[in-house]
Amino acid sequence: MHALGQVIGFTYTGRLTAAELEPALNGRLPPDVAIREVRTAALEFHPRRAARYREYRYTVWNGPRSPLRERTAFGVRSPLDVAAMARAGLVLEGRHDFSSFGATTDRQPVRTVHAVRVRRQGSFVTIDVRANAFLRGMVRRIAAVLIELGRGKMNETEIREALVARRPARNGATAPAKGLCLRRVALGRRVETTDDEDGDN
């Protein structure tokens, strides 16, 4: 899994300002991690509880074998029906019990999915999912099911039935983690519901 817009909170009691902390921290981080901005927050700030929504992108390389591109995308050789995938994604929008797309350990499986968008640009197919919060592995399971549908191995009715049945969709199939990226965490929500915990997708 990768992240472009991860938000973290930490306590700092040193003398550096927020502007000075950014380069100081980046100088000590490994090459694959970078801090883009440091802000001062209230003591009660908690990234999970402050999130209005999260947005993940799952990327598929739907072309010939490409070791470079497939470092951060799932390689699928067979053609994908992106239009059918996009229509099926609409089935998942709204407030539902997502037990079919979560882990068996999730105690509160109800989530609100604001949008599921599937697009193609050349050989790249992207699946963007925006929700108030996610179950553990939820986006990778949604991606796995939509990819199977795009390959002609599932249909939209089966996705509707899986959602209602509340049992693992496609036997719990999960797309590889390398195609997943947390794109954005939008802050500014007050705590109003109990389903604000976000799983590791």
mmCIF file with all atom_site columns, N, CA and C in Angstrom, residues 169-195:
data_model
loop_
_atom_site.group_PDB
_atom_site.id
_atom_site.type_symbol
_atom_site.label_atom_id
_atom_site.label_alt_id
_atom_site.label_comp_id
_atom_site.label_asym_id
_atom_site.label_entity_id
_atom_site.label_seq_id
_atom_site.pdbx_PDB_ins_code
_atom_site.Cartn_x
_atom_site.Cartn_y
_atom_site.Cartn_z
_atom_site.occupancy
_atom_site.B_iso_or_equiv
_atom_site.pdbx_formal_charge
_atom_site.auth_seq_id
_atom_site.auth_comp_id
_atom_site.auth_asym_id
_atom_site.auth_atom_id
_atom_site.pdbx_PDB_model_num
ATOM 1  N N  . ALA A 1 169 ? -17.631 -11.522 -0.310 1.00 0.00 ? 169 ALA A N  1
ATOM 2  C CA . ALA A 1 169 ? -17.841 -11.483 -1.753 1.00 0.00 ? 169 ALA A CA 1
ATOM 3  C C  . ALA A 1 169 ? -16.685 -12.181 -2.452 1.00 0.00 ? 169 ALA A C  1
ATOM 4  N N  . ARG A 1 170 ? -17.021 -12.976 -3.443 1.00 0.00 ? 170 ARG A N  1
ATOM 5  C CA . ARG A 1 170 ? -16.007 -13.714 -4.222 1.00 0.00 ? 170 ARG A CA 1
ATOM 6  C C  . ARG A 1 170 ? -15.057 -14.471 -3.298 1.00 0.00 ? 170 ARG A C  1
ATOM 7  N N  . ASN A 1 171 ? -15.640 -15.120 -2.277 1.00 0.00 ? 171 ASN A N  1
ATOM 8  C CA . ASN A 1 171 ? -14.868 -15.901 -1.293 1.00 0.00 ? 171 ASN A CA 1
ATOM 9  C C  . ASN A 1 171 ? -13.781 -15.081 -0.598 1.00 0.00 ? 171 ASN A C  1
ATOM 10 N N  . GLY A 1 172 ? -14.041 -13.780 -0.440 1.00 0.00 ? 172 GLY A N  1
ATOM 11 C CA . GLY A 1 172 ? -13.093 -12.928 0.274  1.00 0.00 ? 172 GLY A CA 1
ATOM 12 C C  . GLY A 1 172 ? -11.884 -12.527 -0.536 1.00 0.00 ? 172 GLY A C  1
ATOM 13 N N  . ALA A 1 173 ? -11.975 -12.622 -1.869 1.00 0.00 ? 173 ALA A N  1
ATOM 14 C CA . ALA A 1 173 ? -10.833 -12.272 -2.726 1.00 0.00 ? 173 ALA A CA 1
ATOM 15 C C  . ALA A 1 173 ? -10.368 -10.845 -2.454 1.00 0.00 ? 173 ALA A C  1
ATOM 16 N N  . THR A 1 174 ? -9.055  -10.648 -2.427 1.00 0.00 ? 174 THR A N  1
ATOM 17 C CA . THR A 1 174 ? -8.457  -9.345  -2.144 1.00 0.00 ? 174 THR A CA 1
ATOM 18 C C  . THR A 1 174 ? -7.419  -9.021  -3.206 1.00 0.00 ? 174 THR A C  1
ATOM 19 N N  . ALA A 1 175 ? -7.505  -7.843  -3.794 1.00 0.00 ? 175 ALA A N  1
ATOM 20 C CA . ALA A 1 175 ? -6.504  -7.424  -4.782 1.00 0.00 ? 175 ALA A CA 1
ATOM 21 C C  . ALA A 1 175 ? -5.181  -7.131  -4.079 1.00 0.00 ? 175 ALA A C  1
ATOM 22 N N  . PRO A 1 176 ? -4.048  -7.297  -4.758 1.00 0.00 ? 176 PRO A N  1
ATOM 23 C CA . PRO A 1 176 ? -2.732  -7.079  -4.136 1.00 0.00 ? 176 PRO A CA 1
ATOM 24 C C  . PRO A 1 176 ? -2.571  -5.662  -3.585 1.00 0.00 ? 176 PRO A C  1
ATOM 25 N N  . ALA A 1 177 ? -1.855  -5.543  -2.487 1.00 0.00 ? 177 ALA A N  1
ATOM 26 C CA . ALA A 1 177 ? -1.691  -4.250  -1.809 1.00 0.00 ? 177 ALA A CA 1
ATOM 27 C C  . ALA A 1 177 ? -0.936  -3.225  -2.649 1.00 0.00 ? 177 ALA A C  1
ATOM 28 N N  . LYS A 1 178 ? -0.073  -3.674  -3.562 1.00 0.00 ? 178 LYS A N  1
ATOM 29 C CA . LYS A 1 178 ? 0.774   -2.727  -4.294 1.00 0.00 ? 178 LYS A CA 1
ATOM 30 C C  . LYS A 1 178 ? -0.012  -1.757  -5.161 1.00 0.00 ? 178 LYS A C  1
ATOM 31 N N  . GLY A 1 179 ? -1.257  -2.086  -5.513 1.00 0.00 ? 179 GLY A N  1
ATOM 32 C CA . GLY A 1 179 ? -2.056  -1.190  -6.346 1.00 0.00 ? 179 GLY A CA 1
ATOM 33 C C  . GLY A 1 179 ? -2.822  -0.141  -5.574 1.00 0.00 ? 179 GLY A C  1
ATOM 34 N N  . LEU A 1 180 ? -2.756  -0.185  -4.245 1.00 0.00 ? 180 LEU A N  1
ATOM 35 C CA . LEU A 1 180 ? -3.572  0.690   -3.413 1.00 0.00 ? 180 LEU A CA 1
ATOM 36 C C  . LEU A 1 180 ? -2.809  1.931   -2.967 1.00 0.00 ? 180 LEU A C  1
ATOM 37 N N  . CYS A 1 181 ? -3.503  3.072   -2.990 1.00 0.00 ? 181 CYS A N  1
ATOM 38 C CA . CYS A 1 181 ? -2.898  4.315   -2.526 1.00 0.00 ? 181 CYS A CA 1
ATOM 39 C C  . CYS A 1 181 ? -3.946  5.172   -1.821 1.00 0.00 ? 181 CYS A C  1
ATOM 40 N N  . LEU A 1 182 ? -3.616  5.616   -0.606 1.00 0.00 ? 182 LEU A N  1
ATOM 41 C CA . LEU A 1 182 ? -4.464  6.583   0.091  1.00 0.00 ? 182 LEU A CA 1
ATOM 42 C C  . LEU A 1 182 ? -4.174  7.949   -0.513 1.00 0.00 ? 182 LEU A C  1
ATOM 43 N N  . ARG A 1 183 ? -5.166  8.526   -1.188 1.00 0.00 ? 183 ARG A N  1
ATOM 44 C CA . ARG A 1 183 ? -4.947  9.779   -1.908 1.00 0.00 ? 183 ARG A CA 1
ATOM 45 C C  . ARG A 1 183 ? -5.222  11.011  -1.062 1.00 0.00 ? 183 ARG A C  1
ATOM 46 N N  . ARG A 1 184 ? -6.237  10.911  -0.195 1.00 0.00 ? 184 ARG A N  1
ATOM 47 C CA . ARG A 1 184 ? -6.616  12.129  0.526  1.00 0.00 ? 184 ARG A CA 1
ATOM 48 C C  . ARG A 1 184 ? -7.376  11.801  1.794  1.00 0.00 ? 184 ARG A C  1
ATOM 49 N N  . VAL A 1 185 ? -7.123  12.590  2.835  1.00 0.00 ? 185 VAL A N  1
ATOM 50 C CA . VAL A 1 185 ? -7.933  12.571  4.050  1.00 0.00 ? 185 VAL A CA 1
ATOM 51 C C  . VAL A 1 185 ? -8.441  13.998  4.229  1.00 0.00 ? 185 VAL A C  1
ATOM 52 N N  . ALA A 1 186 ? -9.738  14.200  4.076  1.00 0.00 ? 186 ALA A N  1
ATOM 53 C CA . ALA A 1 186 ? -10.328 15.532  4.212  1.00 0.00 ? 186 ALA A CA 1
ATOM 54 C C  . ALA A 1 186 ? -10.732 15.746  5.660  1.00 0.00 ? 186 ALA A C  1
ATOM 55 N N  . LEU A 1 187 ? -10.169 16.773  6.273  1.00 0.00 ? 187 LEU A N  1
ATOM 56 C CA . LEU A 1 187 ? -10.421 17.036  7.683  1.00 0.00 ? 187 LEU A CA 1
ATOM 57 C C  . LEU A 1 187 ? -11.541 18.066  7.855  1.00 0.00 ? 187 LEU A C  1
ATOM 58 N N  . GLY A 1 188 ? -12.089 18.089  9.077  1.00 0.00 ? 188 GLY A N  1
ATOM 59 C CA . GLY A 1 188 ? -13.078 19.119  9.378  1.00 0.00 ? 188 GLY A CA 1
ATOM 60 C C  . GLY A 1 188 ? -14.409 18.604  9.854  1.00 0.00 ? 188 GLY A C  1
ATOM 61 N N  . ARG A 1 189 ? -14.514 17.307  10.153 1.00 0.00 ? 189 ARG A N  1
ATOM 62 C CA . ARG A 1 189 ? -15.786 16.743  10.597 1.00 0.00 ? 189 ARG A CA 1
ATOM 63 C C  . ARG A 1 189 ? -15.830 16.621  12.103 1.00 0.00 ? 189 ARG A C  1
ATOM 64 N N  . ARG A 1 190 ? -16.960 16.945  12.690 1.00 0.00 ? 190 ARG A N  1
ATOM 65 C CA . ARG A 1 190 ? -17.157 16.676  14.107 1.00 0.00 ? 190 ARG A CA 1
ATOM 66 C C  . ARG A 1 190 ? -17.577 15.214  14.280 1.00 0.00 ? 190 ARG A C  1
ATOM 67 N N  . VAL A 1 191 ? -17.313 14.661  15.432 1.00 0.00 ? 191 VAL A N  1
ATOM 68 C CA . VAL A 1 191 ? -17.684 13.268  15.708 1.00 0.00 ? 191 VAL A CA 1
ATOM 69 C C  . VAL A 1 191 ? -19.190 13.174  15.851 1.00 0.00 ? 191 VAL A C  1
ATOM 70 N N  . GLU A 1 192 ? -19.837 12.462  14.909 1.00 0.00 ? 192 GLU A N  1
ATOM 71 C CA . GLU A 1 192 ? -21.290 12.334  14.938 1.00 0.00 ? 192 GLU A CA 1
ATOM 72 C C  . GLU A 1 192 ? -21.753 10.890  14.902 1.00 0.00 ? 192 GLU A C  1
ATOM 73 N N  . THR A 1 193 ? -20.884 10.009  14.419 1.00 0.00 ? 193 THR A N  1
ATOM 74 C CA . THR A 1 193 ? -21.260 8.605   14.317 1.00 0.00 ? 193 THR A CA 1
ATOM 75 C C  . THR A 1 193 ? -20.192 7.751   14.954 1.00 0.00 ? 193 THR A C  1
ATOM 76 N N  . THR A 1 194 ? -20.488 6.460   15.085 1.00 0.00 ? 194 THR A N  1
ATOM 77 C CA . THR A 1 194 ? -19.519 5.537   15.689 1.00 0.00 ? 194 THR A CA 1
ATOM 78 C C  . THR A 1 194 ? -18.687 4.818   14.665 1.00 0.00 ? 194 THR A C  1
ATOM 79 N N  . ASP A 1 195 ? -18.938 5.043   13.363 1.00 0.00 ? 195 ASP A N  1
ATOM 80 C CA . ASP A 1 195 ? -18.215 4.297   12.334 1.00 0.00 ? 195 ASP A CA 1
ATOM 81 C C  . ASP A 1 195 ? -17.094 5.128   11.729 1.00 0.00 ? 195 ASP A C  1
#
